[in-house]
Each structure stands twice: as C-alpha cells, then as structure tokens.
Amino acid sequence: MTAAEENKDLYRGEQWFIAPDEIQSHGEVKVIGAYLSLFCTRIEWALKLKGVEYEYIEEDLKNKSPILINSNPVHKKVPVLLHHDNPIVESLLILEYIDEVWKEKPLLPQDPYQKAIARFWAKFADEKCVWGAWGACQAEGEEKEKAAESAMESFAFLEKQIEGKMFFGGEEIGYLDLALGWIPHWLNVMEEVGDLKLVDAEKFPLLQEWTQRFIQVPIIKECLPAREKLVNYFTASLSYTLGDLKLVDAEKFPLLQEWTQRFIQVPIIKECLPAREKLVNYFTASLSYTRSLKASHQ
C-alpha cells in the first residue's frame, strides 16, 4: 500500500492532502518557529497539506537569534516564513500567503464573501478565544467565573459556524480549521492547568465532534507537541504571569517585615485596604495584557 493510499480521507475516501511522492520543491522555504506554539504549528500544517518541502528552524525565545531579529525586526516574534529569503510574518497572513503561492488543495474559499467570512472568524478566534481562554485560566474567584463565561460566549459563535459541516472548510480541512486547530490540543491543556472547562460536549456538541475529527487527521496529529511539554509550559507561564516570586521575606529583610506587620495592623490603615482577591485579579489582568503585547508568538 502506498503512502497516498494509507492516508486517504477517512470521511470521503479521497486523498485530501499532497502525498509524499507528489511533494515538489517550490524554492527555498524555511519556517522559524517554536515547538510549543499553536501559531507556529498551524503554518506547518498548511505546508504539509500543500505538500511543500520546508526547513524548520527552532527558535530560542529567551535568546532570540539574529535570523529571527533580521526577519521580523518590528515584532521579533515567531512564526516567520522565509520564501526565497523573503520574510512573511503574522501566522494568519502566512496562511494566506501559502494559499496564494501554492494553489494545490486551496485552504480559503474561492467565493470572495466566504473568504472574508473565514478571515473574520480566524481573527475573532485569535483575539477573543485564545486570549479569552488564557485569561480565564489566570483569573481567580468571581473574576474566573466571569472570564470563563465571556470565553464560552465567544466559543458559542464558533459552534454556530460548524453547523452542518464536517470541517469549517466544508468537506475538507481549510484555512479556518487550521486557525482553530489549537482547540483540540492546546485548549484542553489550558483547561487542565487552569482547573476549568470551557468547551464540553454538552454545551458545544458540534465543536466537540469537530475536534475529534480534526485531531485524528494524520498530518494534523503528527505535528502536535507532546502534551506533557505543553502542560509544563502553561503551568510555568501561569506561575510567571501571576508573579510567583518573593522579593521581601523575613530572612533577608527582617526589619522591613516587622514594619509591614506593625503598619498594616493600624486600624485606619487597615480599613482602607482593598480586598486582596480584587487586587490579585487586577494584577493578573494587567500582567496578562502586558504579556500579550510582548508575546513571543503571533
């Protein structure tokens, strides 16, 4: 059995990607990315679905390389697609570029209106669902409930978009499927780390069915990062975002610690202090916003 025969579309019995023996070189293509980044994985998915050979360059986001800085001097973020040494940045724009350059197996709809709709929901999901889910993971107490409710409202829009379809792209995986491809794997880990559930089978049955179909596609599955590494990454990110550190402790600063105890017990001082939970939520949201602006992925 050939590679193409082994990877037939499970749902239609047709070949829905470019088989390995049909892959052709279309000029030098490189992807600068980060293994755990959902934004980078969607680029690899697109190239593999198109049958485009590429060189993958893993970036150290803590010590950014000259090739990244020179390729994306404005944001210094991944992913970056290099085609004939020309850099293309921003993951959704890269997907569109790939679709325009390599015509095989189109990702975006041909109809202008449907194409605009797909672009809209992809941008919506990145802005509202990705960061909304992460914000819900970070929040605590009442704010966590509010953030989770807000995130679920966003996911409800996506639930409507998949009605009557096998994939968001129709019968085959398309642009919007790749843009939302983080939901089956990355979101699941976010939910575990954040101790909450945003997308379940009861509230979002169609979205759940889509996640199961999407994640079982061989090309999609083989690019997924190890779950354990994602859990460790999000756990560390959550601790970092919440400011998991101690600057003034009793051992290093005994006199300052004694003063803080005396000061905070003064009735007039104590009665004006804001609720601790509200302060935690305020700083969590502020840090989250700052991190998003300085994020290493896009």
PDB file of C-alpha atoms in Angstrom:
ATOM      1  CA  MET A   1       0.000   0.000   0.000  1.00  0.00           C
ATOM      2  CA  THR A   2       1.397   3.412  -0.957  1.00  0.00           C
ATOM      3  CA  ALA A   3       1.653   6.398   1.391  1.00  0.00           C
ATOM      4  CA  ALA A   4      -1.154   8.066  -0.501  1.00  0.00           C
ATOM      5  CA  GLU A   5      -3.411   5.032  -0.070  1.00  0.00           C
ATOM      6  CA  GLU A   6      -2.660   4.811   3.626  1.00  0.00           C
ATOM      7  CA  ASN A   7      -3.698   8.411   4.152  1.00  0.00           C
ATOM      8  CA  LYS A   8      -6.997   8.578   2.368  1.00  0.00           C
ATOM      9  CA  ASP A   9      -9.652  10.897   3.696  1.00  0.00           C
ATOM     10  CA  LEU A  10     -11.375   8.824   6.371  1.00  0.00           C
ATOM     11  CA  TYR A  11     -14.656  10.564   5.695  1.00  0.00           C
ATOM     12  CA  ARG A  12     -14.884  10.714   1.910  1.00  0.00           C
ATOM     13  CA  GLY A  13     -12.404   8.105   0.753  1.00  0.00           C
ATOM     14  CA  GLU A  14     -10.497  10.720  -1.231  1.00  0.00           C
ATOM     15  CA  GLN A  15      -6.943  11.957  -0.944  1.00  0.00           C
ATOM     16  CA  TRP A  16      -7.203  15.308   0.809  1.00  0.00           C
ATOM     17  CA  PHE A  17      -3.532  16.247   1.005  1.00  0.00           C
ATOM     18  CA  ILE A  18      -0.473  16.047  -1.229  1.00  0.00           C
ATOM     19  CA  ALA A  19       1.074  12.595  -0.829  1.00  0.00           C
ATOM     20  CA  PRO A  20       4.811  12.355  -0.024  1.00  0.00           C
ATOM     21  CA  ASP A  21       5.669  11.052  -3.504  1.00  0.00           C
ATOM     22  CA  GLU A  22       3.984  14.108  -5.032  1.00  0.00           C
ATOM     23  CA  ILE A  23       5.842  16.674  -2.961  1.00  0.00           C
ATOM     24  CA  GLN A  24       7.826  19.136  -5.030  1.00  0.00           C
ATOM     25  CA  SER A  25      10.302  21.828  -4.084  1.00  0.00           C
ATOM     26  CA  HIS A  26       8.916  25.319  -4.735  1.00  0.00           C
ATOM     27  CA  GLY A  27      12.046  27.278  -3.945  1.00  0.00           C
ATOM     28  CA  GLU A  28      13.735  27.538  -0.597  1.00  0.00           C
ATOM     29  CA  VAL A  29      11.149  27.555   2.196  1.00  0.00           C
ATOM     30  CA  LYS A  30      12.004  27.906   5.863  1.00  0.00           C
ATOM     31  CA  VAL A  31       9.861  28.205   8.970  1.00  0.00           C
ATOM     32  CA  ILE A  32      11.230  29.913  12.066  1.00  0.00           C
ATOM     33  CA  GLY A  33       9.093  28.666  14.914  1.00  0.00           C
ATOM     34  CA  ALA A  34       8.740  27.372  18.437  1.00  0.00           C
ATOM     35  CA  TYR A  35       7.756  23.775  19.108  1.00  0.00           C
ATOM     36  CA  LEU A  36       5.012  24.550  21.617  1.00  0.00           C
ATOM     37  CA  SER A  37       3.479  27.496  19.781  1.00  0.00           C
ATOM     38  CA  LEU A  38      -0.018  26.984  18.402  1.00  0.00           C
ATOM     39  CA  PHE A  39       0.636  29.837  15.987  1.00  0.00           C
ATOM     40  CA  CYS A  40       3.670  28.064  14.529  1.00  0.00           C
ATOM     41  CA  THR A  41       2.045  24.653  14.262  1.00  0.00           C
ATOM     42  CA  ARG A  42      -0.690  25.996  12.003  1.00  0.00           C
ATOM     43  CA  ILE A  43       1.995  27.019   9.494  1.00  0.00           C
ATOM     44  CA  GLU A  44       3.489  23.533   9.424  1.00  0.00           C
ATOM     45  CA  TRP A  45       0.010  22.068   8.955  1.00  0.00           C
ATOM     46  CA  ALA A  46      -0.605  24.285   5.944  1.00  0.00           C
ATOM     47  CA  LEU A  47       2.720  23.454   4.294  1.00  0.00           C
ATOM     48  CA  LYS A  48       2.258  19.730   4.842  1.00  0.00           C
ATOM     49  CA  LEU A  49      -1.288  19.804   3.493  1.00  0.00           C
ATOM     50  CA  LYS A  50       0.018  21.618   0.429  1.00  0.00           C
ATOM     51  CA  GLY A  51       2.894  19.207   0.017  1.00  0.00           C
ATOM     52  CA  VAL A  52       5.557  21.901   0.303  1.00  0.00           C
ATOM     53  CA  GLU A  53       9.014  20.924   1.489  1.00  0.00           C
ATOM     54  CA  TYR A  54      10.467  23.243   4.107  1.00  0.00           C
ATOM     55  CA  GLU A  55      13.269  23.583   6.612  1.00  0.00           C
ATOM     56  CA  TYR A  56      12.163  24.072  10.202  1.00  0.00           C
ATOM     57  CA  ILE A  57      14.291  26.311  12.437  1.00  0.00           C
ATOM     58  CA  GLU A  58      13.537  26.048  16.162  1.00  0.00           C
ATOM     59  CA  GLU A  59      13.850  29.433  17.850  1.00  0.00           C
ATOM     60  CA  ASP A  60      15.055  30.029  21.405  1.00  0.00           C
ATOM     61  CA  LEU A  61      12.603  32.701  22.520  1.00  0.00           C
ATOM     62  CA  LYS A  62      14.700  33.542  25.583  1.00  0.00           C
ATOM     63  CA  ASN A  63      17.740  34.224  23.426  1.00  0.00           C
ATOM     64  CA  LYS A  64      16.391  35.309  20.058  1.00  0.00           C
ATOM     65  CA  SER A  65      18.585  34.552  17.096  1.00  0.00           C
ATOM     66  CA  PRO A  66      19.888  37.026  14.512  1.00  0.00           C
ATOM     67  CA  ILE A  67      17.851  35.297  11.796  1.00  0.00           C
ATOM     68  CA  LEU A  68      14.615  35.962  13.715  1.00  0.00           C
ATOM     69  CA  ILE A  69      15.524  39.550  14.574  1.00  0.00           C
ATOM     70  CA  ASN A  70      16.559  40.279  10.992  1.00  0.00           C
ATOM     71  CA  SER A  71      13.498  38.530   9.546  1.00  0.00           C
ATOM     72  CA  ASN A  72      10.992  40.186  11.872  1.00  0.00           C
ATOM     73  CA  PRO A  73      12.693  43.341  13.197  1.00  0.00           C
ATOM     74  CA  VAL A  74       9.401  45.040  14.109  1.00  0.00           C
ATOM     75  CA  HIS A  75       7.950  42.406  16.490  1.00  0.00           C
ATOM     76  CA  LYS A  76      10.783  39.872  16.798  1.00  0.00           C
ATOM     77  CA  LYS A  77       8.177  37.109  17.041  1.00  0.00           C
ATOM     78  CA  VAL A  78       7.543  33.673  15.596  1.00  0.00           C
ATOM     79  CA  PRO A  79       6.363  32.263  13.298  1.00  0.00           C
ATOM     80  CA  VAL A  80       8.233  33.628  10.303  1.00  0.00           C
ATOM     81  CA  LEU A  81       8.018  32.065   6.863  1.00  0.00           C
ATOM     82  CA  LEU A  82      11.058  32.586   4.641  1.00  0.00           C
ATOM     83  CA  HIS A  83      10.400  32.045   0.945  1.00  0.00           C
ATOM     84  CA  HIS A  84      13.364  32.785  -1.314  1.00  0.00           C
ATOM     85  CA  ASP A  85      14.741  34.646   1.732  1.00  0.00           C
ATOM     86  CA  ASN A  86      11.702  36.949   1.785  1.00  0.00           C
ATOM     87  CA  PRO A  87      10.155  37.008   5.284  1.00  0.00           C
ATOM     88  CA  ILE A  88       6.409  36.816   5.863  1.00  0.00           C
ATOM     89  CA  VAL A  89       5.158  37.314   9.421  1.00  0.00           C
ATOM     90  CA  GLU A  90       1.879  37.013  11.378  1.00  0.00           C
ATOM     91  CA  SER A  91       0.528  33.476  11.304  1.00  0.00           C
ATOM     92  CA  LEU A  92      -2.833  34.217   9.651  1.00  0.00           C
ATOM     93  CA  LEU A  93      -1.130  36.277   6.947  1.00  0.00           C
ATOM     94  CA  ILE A  94       1.355  33.448   6.416  1.00  0.00           C
ATOM     95  CA  LEU A  95      -1.528  31.015   5.888  1.00  0.00           C
ATOM     96  CA  GLU A  96      -2.960  33.310   3.217  1.00  0.00           C
ATOM     97  CA  TYR A  97       0.438  33.661   1.566  1.00  0.00           C
ATOM     98  CA  ILE A  98       0.881  29.891   1.454  1.00  0.00           C
ATOM     99  CA  ASP A  99      -2.563  29.501  -0.087  1.00  0.00           C
ATOM    100  CA  GLU A 100      -1.862  32.097  -2.774  1.00  0.00           C
ATOM    101  CA  VAL A 101       1.598  30.820  -3.713  1.00  0.00           C
ATOM    102  CA  TRP A 102       0.829  27.083  -3.708  1.00  0.00           C
ATOM    103  CA  LYS A 103      -2.529  26.575  -5.380  1.00  0.00           C
ATOM    104  CA  GLU A 104      -2.861  22.830  -4.723  1.00  0.00           C
ATOM    105  CA  LYS A 105      -5.527  21.962  -2.174  1.00  0.00           C
ATOM    106  CA  PRO A 106      -6.867  25.500  -1.588  1.00  0.00           C
ATOM    107  CA  LEU A 107      -7.398  26.478   2.027  1.00  0.00           C
ATOM    108  CA  LEU A 108      -9.519  29.609   1.644  1.00  0.00           C
ATOM    109  CA  PRO A 109     -12.903  29.568  -0.112  1.00  0.00           C
ATOM    110  CA  GLN A 110     -12.876  30.833  -3.700  1.00  0.00           C
ATOM    111  CA  ASP A 111     -16.019  32.903  -3.187  1.00  0.00           C
ATOM    112  CA  PRO A 112     -14.993  36.439  -2.037  1.00  0.00           C
ATOM    113  CA  TYR A 113     -17.745  36.647   0.569  1.00  0.00           C
ATOM    114  CA  GLN A 114     -16.971  33.233   2.091  1.00  0.00           C
ATOM    115  CA  LYS A 115     -13.270  34.105   2.056  1.00  0.00           C
ATOM    116  CA  ALA A 116     -13.963  37.298   4.008  1.00  0.00           C
ATOM    117  CA  ILE A 117     -16.100  35.352   6.499  1.00  0.00           C
ATOM    118  CA  ALA A 118     -13.324  32.812   7.094  1.00  0.00           C
ATOM    119  CA  ARG A 119     -10.825  35.612   7.687  1.00  0.00           C
ATOM    120  CA  PHE A 120     -13.179  37.304  10.114  1.00  0.00           C
ATOM    121  CA  TRP A 121     -13.694  34.214  12.276  1.00  0.00           C
ATOM    122  CA  ALA A 122      -9.995  33.374  12.263  1.00  0.00           C
ATOM    123  CA  LYS A 123      -9.140  36.842  13.560  1.00  0.00           C
ATOM    124  CA  PHE A 124     -12.036  36.670  16.030  1.00  0.00           C
ATOM    125  CA  ALA A 125     -10.806  33.356  17.419  1.00  0.00           C
ATOM    126  CA  ASP A 126      -7.249  34.618  17.878  1.00  0.00           C
ATOM    127  CA  GLU A 127      -8.365  37.801  19.601  1.00  0.00           C
ATOM    128  CA  LYS A 128     -11.319  36.545  21.623  1.00  0.00           C
ATOM    129  CA  CYS A 129     -10.996  32.785  22.092  1.00  0.00           C
ATOM    130  CA  VAL A 130      -7.252  32.250  22.529  1.00  0.00           C
ATOM    131  CA  TRP A 131      -6.699  35.157  24.888  1.00  0.00           C
ATOM    132  CA  GLY A 132     -10.147  34.760  26.444  1.00  0.00           C
ATOM    133  CA  ALA A 133      -9.394  31.149  27.367  1.00  0.00           C
ATOM    134  CA  TRP A 134      -5.974  32.032  28.743  1.00  0.00           C
ATOM    135  CA  GLY A 135      -7.443  34.940  30.717  1.00  0.00           C
ATOM    136  CA  ALA A 136      -9.987  32.576  32.285  1.00  0.00           C
ATOM    137  CA  CYS A 137      -7.174  30.206  33.255  1.00  0.00           C
ATOM    138  CA  GLN A 138      -5.331  33.008  35.024  1.00  0.00           C
ATOM    139  CA  ALA A 139      -8.243  34.596  36.888  1.00  0.00           C
ATOM    140  CA  GLU A 140      -9.389  33.660  40.378  1.00  0.00           C
ATOM    141  CA  GLY A 141     -12.648  33.688  42.343  1.00  0.00           C
ATOM    142  CA  GLU A 142     -15.579  35.595  40.860  1.00  0.00           C
ATOM    143  CA  GLU A 143     -13.394  37.010  38.119  1.00  0.00           C
ATOM    144  CA  LYS A 144     -12.602  33.491  36.935  1.00  0.00           C
ATOM    145  CA  GLU A 145     -16.308  32.729  36.560  1.00  0.00           C
ATOM    146  CA  LYS A 146     -16.846  35.959  34.605  1.00  0.00           C
ATOM    147  CA  ALA A 147     -13.839  35.325  32.374  1.00  0.00           C
ATOM    148  CA  ALA A 148     -14.937  31.741  31.704  1.00  0.00           C
ATOM    149  CA  GLU A 149     -18.470  32.877  30.844  1.00  0.00           C
ATOM    150  CA  SER A 150     -17.088  35.504  28.461  1.00  0.00           C
ATOM    151  CA  ALA A 151     -14.822  32.945  26.780  1.00  0.00           C
ATOM    152  CA  MET A 152     -17.697  30.483  26.363  1.00  0.00           C
ATOM    153  CA  GLU A 153     -19.789  33.187  24.719  1.00  0.00           C
ATOM    154  CA  SER A 154     -17.030  33.519  22.131  1.00  0.00           C
ATOM    155  CA  PHE A 155     -16.840  29.766  21.585  1.00  0.00           C
ATOM    156  CA  ALA A 156     -20.615  29.718  21.081  1.00  0.00           C
ATOM    157  CA  PHE A 157     -20.141  31.745  17.904  1.00  0.00           C
ATOM    158  CA  LEU A 158     -17.759  29.092  16.593  1.00  0.00           C
ATOM    159  CA  GLU A 159     -20.276  26.360  17.437  1.00  0.00           C
ATOM    160  CA  LYS A 160     -22.739  28.008  15.044  1.00  0.00           C
ATOM    161  CA  GLN A 161     -20.144  28.183  12.269  1.00  0.00           C
ATOM    162  CA  ILE A 162     -19.614  24.415  12.200  1.00  0.00           C
ATOM    163  CA  GLU A 163     -23.335  23.535  11.917  1.00  0.00           C
ATOM    164  CA  GLY A 164     -23.968  21.103   9.083  1.00  0.00           C
ATOM    165  CA  LYS A 165     -20.275  20.798   8.209  1.00  0.00           C
ATOM    166  CA  MET A 166     -17.618  18.153   8.629  1.00  0.00           C
ATOM    167  CA  PHE A 167     -14.904  20.796   8.852  1.00  0.00           C
ATOM    168  CA  PHE A 168     -15.049  24.575   8.984  1.00  0.00           C
ATOM    169  CA  GLY A 169     -13.723  24.432   5.429  1.00  0.00           C
ATOM    170  CA  GLY A 170     -16.611  22.167   4.377  1.00  0.00           C
ATOM    171  CA  GLU A 171     -15.821  18.591   3.378  1.00  0.00           C
ATOM    172  CA  GLU A 172     -12.095  19.164   3.694  1.00  0.00           C
ATOM    173  CA  ILE A 173      -9.774  20.951   6.098  1.00  0.00           C
ATOM    174  CA  GLY A 174      -9.457  24.635   5.271  1.00  0.00           C
ATOM    175  CA  TYR A 175      -7.993  27.907   6.451  1.00  0.00           C
ATOM    176  CA  LEU A 176     -10.377  28.310   9.385  1.00  0.00           C
ATOM    177  CA  ASP A 177      -9.771  24.750  10.562  1.00  0.00           C
ATOM    178  CA  LEU A 178      -6.051  25.480  10.775  1.00  0.00           C
ATOM    179  CA  ALA A 179      -6.681  28.763  12.561  1.00  0.00           C
ATOM    180  CA  LEU A 180      -8.873  26.964  15.122  1.00  0.00           C
ATOM    181  CA  GLY A 181      -6.681  23.882  15.272  1.00  0.00           C
ATOM    182  CA  TRP A 182      -5.386  24.817  18.718  1.00  0.00           C
ATOM    183  CA  ILE A 183      -8.742  23.994  20.331  1.00  0.00           C
ATOM    184  CA  PRO A 184      -8.465  20.168  20.477  1.00  0.00           C
ATOM    185  CA  HIS A 185      -4.971  20.132  21.995  1.00  0.00           C
ATOM    186  CA  TRP A 186      -3.840  23.473  23.403  1.00  0.00           C
ATOM    187  CA  LEU A 187      -7.206  24.458  24.871  1.00  0.00           C
ATOM    188  CA  ASN A 188      -7.540  21.077  26.536  1.00  0.00           C
ATOM    189  CA  VAL A 189      -4.222  21.649  28.301  1.00  0.00           C
ATOM    190  CA  MET A 190      -5.192  25.214  29.255  1.00  0.00           C
ATOM    191  CA  GLU A 191      -8.345  23.858  30.844  1.00  0.00           C
ATOM    192  CA  GLU A 192      -6.366  21.314  32.839  1.00  0.00           C
ATOM    193  CA  VAL A 193      -3.819  23.852  34.065  1.00  0.00           C
ATOM    194  CA  GLY A 194      -6.483  26.462  34.801  1.00  0.00           C
ATOM    195  CA  ASP A 195      -8.793  23.952  36.524  1.00  0.00           C
ATOM    196  CA  LEU A 196     -11.869  24.778  34.443  1.00  0.00           C
ATOM    197  CA  LYS A 197     -13.837  23.520  31.448  1.00  0.00           C
ATOM    198  CA  LEU A 198     -14.748  25.893  28.638  1.00  0.00           C
ATOM    199  CA  VAL A 199     -15.708  23.619  25.745  1.00  0.00           C
ATOM    200  CA  ASP A 200     -17.548  20.432  26.720  1.00  0.00           C
ATOM    201  CA  ALA A 201     -19.689  18.011  24.768  1.00  0.00           C
ATOM    202  CA  GLU A 202     -22.921  19.102  26.440  1.00  0.00           C
ATOM    203  CA  LYS A 203     -22.677  22.816  25.645  1.00  0.00           C
ATOM    204  CA  PHE A 204     -20.718  22.548  22.414  1.00  0.00           C
ATOM    205  CA  PRO A 205     -21.522  19.156  20.831  1.00  0.00           C
ATOM    206  CA  LEU A 206     -20.700  20.207  17.257  1.00  0.00           C
ATOM    207  CA  LEU A 207     -17.395  21.794  18.244  1.00  0.00           C
ATOM    208  CA  GLN A 208     -16.519  18.672  20.196  1.00  0.00           C
ATOM    209  CA  GLU A 209     -17.289  16.441  17.219  1.00  0.00           C
ATOM    210  CA  TRP A 210     -15.126  18.634  15.011  1.00  0.00           C
ATOM    211  CA  THR A 211     -12.201  18.484  17.461  1.00  0.00           C
ATOM    212  CA  GLN A 212     -12.285  14.689  17.365  1.00  0.00           C
ATOM    213  CA  ARG A 213     -12.347  14.591  13.561  1.00  0.00           C
ATOM    214  CA  PHE A 214      -9.666  17.227  13.166  1.00  0.00           C
ATOM    215  CA  ILE A 215      -7.163  15.852  15.645  1.00  0.00           C
ATOM    216  CA  GLN A 216      -7.323  12.353  14.146  1.00  0.00           C
ATOM    217  CA  VAL A 217      -6.185  13.506  10.698  1.00  0.00           C
ATOM    218  CA  PRO A 218      -2.657  12.050  10.355  1.00  0.00           C
ATOM    219  CA  ILE A 219      -0.911  15.244   9.196  1.00  0.00           C
ATOM    220  CA  ILE A 220      -2.551  17.218  11.990  1.00  0.00           C
ATOM    221  CA  LYS A 221      -1.776  14.625  14.628  1.00  0.00           C
ATOM    222  CA  GLU A 222       1.899  14.225  13.749  1.00  0.00           C
ATOM    223  CA  CYS A 223       2.636  17.928  14.283  1.00  0.00           C
ATOM    224  CA  LEU A 224       1.093  18.168  17.755  1.00  0.00           C
ATOM    225  CA  PRO A 225       3.594  18.887  20.539  1.00  0.00           C
ATOM    226  CA  ALA A 226       3.821  16.425  23.428  1.00  0.00           C
ATOM    227  CA  ARG A 227       1.029  17.027  25.906  1.00  0.00           C
ATOM    228  CA  GLU A 228       3.365  16.787  28.906  1.00  0.00           C
ATOM    229  CA  LYS A 229       5.566  19.554  27.496  1.00  0.00           C
ATOM    230  CA  LEU A 230       2.517  21.756  26.935  1.00  0.00           C
ATOM    231  CA  VAL A 231       1.308  21.172  30.494  1.00  0.00           C
ATOM    232  CA  ASN A 232       4.716  22.159  31.855  1.00  0.00           C
ATOM    233  CA  TYR A 233       4.842  25.204  29.590  1.00  0.00           C
ATOM    234  CA  PHE A 234       1.399  26.522  30.543  1.00  0.00           C
ATOM    235  CA  THR A 235       1.966  25.761  34.237  1.00  0.00           C
ATOM    236  CA  ALA A 236       5.192  27.746  34.182  1.00  0.00           C
ATOM    237  CA  SER A 237       3.559  30.546  32.190  1.00  0.00           C
ATOM    238  CA  LEU A 238       0.681  30.727  34.650  1.00  0.00           C
ATOM    239  CA  SER A 239       3.050  30.933  37.614  1.00  0.00           C
ATOM    240  CA  TYR A 240       5.115  33.590  35.820  1.00  0.00           C
ATOM    241  CA  THR A 241       2.062  35.639  34.902  1.00  0.00           C
ATOM    242  CA  LEU A 242       0.768  35.542  38.451  1.00  0.00           C
ATOM    243  CA  GLY A 243       4.104  36.774  39.762  1.00  0.00           C
ATOM    244  CA  ASP A 244       5.151  33.595  41.533  1.00  0.00           C
ATOM    245  CA  LEU A 245       8.093  35.086  43.446  1.00  0.00           C
ATOM    246  CA  LYS A 246       9.080  36.623  46.760  1.00  0.00           C
ATOM    247  CA  LEU A 247      11.004  39.879  46.918  1.00  0.00           C
ATOM    248  CA  VAL A 248      10.778  40.843  50.574  1.00  0.00           C
ATOM    249  CA  ASP A 249      10.974  37.985  53.068  1.00  0.00           C
ATOM    250  CA  ALA A 250      11.672  37.857  56.803  1.00  0.00           C
ATOM    251  CA  GLU A 251      15.061  36.199  56.418  1.00  0.00           C
ATOM    252  CA  LYS A 252      16.591  38.830  54.132  1.00  0.00           C
ATOM    253  CA  PHE A 253      14.653  41.848  55.344  1.00  0.00           C
ATOM    254  CA  PRO A 254      13.636  41.209  58.988  1.00  0.00           C
ATOM    255  CA  LEU A 255      13.261  44.886  59.943  1.00  0.00           C
ATOM    256  CA  LEU A 256      11.178  45.713  56.882  1.00  0.00           C
ATOM    257  CA  GLN A 257       8.986  42.700  57.594  1.00  0.00           C
ATOM    258  CA  GLU A 258       8.422  43.802  61.185  1.00  0.00           C
ATOM    259  CA  TRP A 259       7.474  47.270  59.999  1.00  0.00           C
ATOM    260  CA  THR A 260       4.965  45.896  57.467  1.00  0.00           C
ATOM    261  CA  GLN A 261       3.218  43.942  60.246  1.00  0.00           C
ATOM    262  CA  ARG A 262       3.016  46.975  62.512  1.00  0.00           C
ATOM    263  CA  PHE A 263       1.877  49.301  59.754  1.00  0.00           C
ATOM    264  CA  ILE A 264      -0.858  47.091  58.332  1.00  0.00           C
ATOM    265  CA  GLN A 265      -2.389  46.499  61.765  1.00  0.00           C
ATOM    266  CA  VAL A 266      -3.080  50.191  62.347  1.00  0.00           C
ATOM    267  CA  PRO A 267      -6.911  50.458  62.190  1.00  0.00           C
ATOM    268  CA  ILE A 268      -7.067  53.483  59.892  1.00  0.00           C
ATOM    269  CA  ILE A 269      -4.581  51.891  57.518  1.00  0.00           C
ATOM    270  CA  LYS A 270      -6.285  48.500  57.591  1.00  0.00           C
ATOM    271  CA  GLU A 271      -9.809  49.768  56.925  1.00  0.00           C
ATOM    272  CA  CYS A 272      -8.751  51.454  53.667  1.00  0.00           C
ATOM    273  CA  LEU A 273      -7.080  48.403  52.125  1.00  0.00           C
ATOM    274  CA  PRO A 274      -8.797  46.966  49.022  1.00  0.00           C
ATOM    275  CA  ALA A 275      -9.918  43.327  49.043  1.00  0.00           C
ATOM    276  CA  ARG A 276      -6.993  41.003  48.352  1.00  0.00           C
ATOM    277  CA  GLU A 277      -8.950  38.975  45.776  1.00  0.00           C
ATOM    278  CA  LYS A 278      -9.685  42.104  43.744  1.00  0.00           C
ATOM    279  CA  LEU A 279      -6.023  43.080  43.829  1.00  0.00           C
ATOM    280  CA  VAL A 280      -4.987  39.620  42.637  1.00  0.00           C
ATOM    281  CA  ASN A 281      -7.420  39.792  39.731  1.00  0.00           C
ATOM    282  CA  TYR A 282      -6.329  43.341  38.868  1.00  0.00           C
ATOM    283  CA  PHE A 283      -2.631  42.494  38.725  1.00  0.00           C
ATOM    284  CA  THR A 284      -3.304  39.215  36.941  1.00  0.00           C
ATOM    285  CA  ALA A 285      -5.248  41.013  34.213  1.00  0.00           C
ATOM    286  CA  SER A 286      -2.617  43.756  33.970  1.00  0.00           C
ATOM    287  CA  LEU A 287       0.226  41.276  33.673  1.00  0.00           C
ATOM    288  CA  SER A 288      -1.709  39.184  31.182  1.00  0.00           C
ATOM    289  CA  TYR A 289      -2.275  42.238  28.983  1.00  0.00           C
ATOM    290  CA  THR A 290       1.385  43.218  29.191  1.00  0.00           C
ATOM    291  CA  ARG A 291       2.480  39.684  28.325  1.00  0.00           C
ATOM    292  CA  SER A 292       0.134  39.616  25.335  1.00  0.00           C
ATOM    293  CA  LEU A 293       1.657  42.820  23.991  1.00  0.00           C
ATOM    294  CA  LYS A 294       5.143  41.428  24.389  1.00  0.00           C
ATOM    295  CA  ALA A 295       4.230  37.872  23.422  1.00  0.00           C
ATOM    296  CA  SER A 296       6.824  35.897  21.596  1.00  0.00           C
ATOM    297  CA  HIS A 297       4.224  34.272  19.335  1.00  0.00           C
ATOM    298  CA  GLN A 298       1.734  35.748  16.950  1.00  0.00           C
TER     299      GLN A 298
END
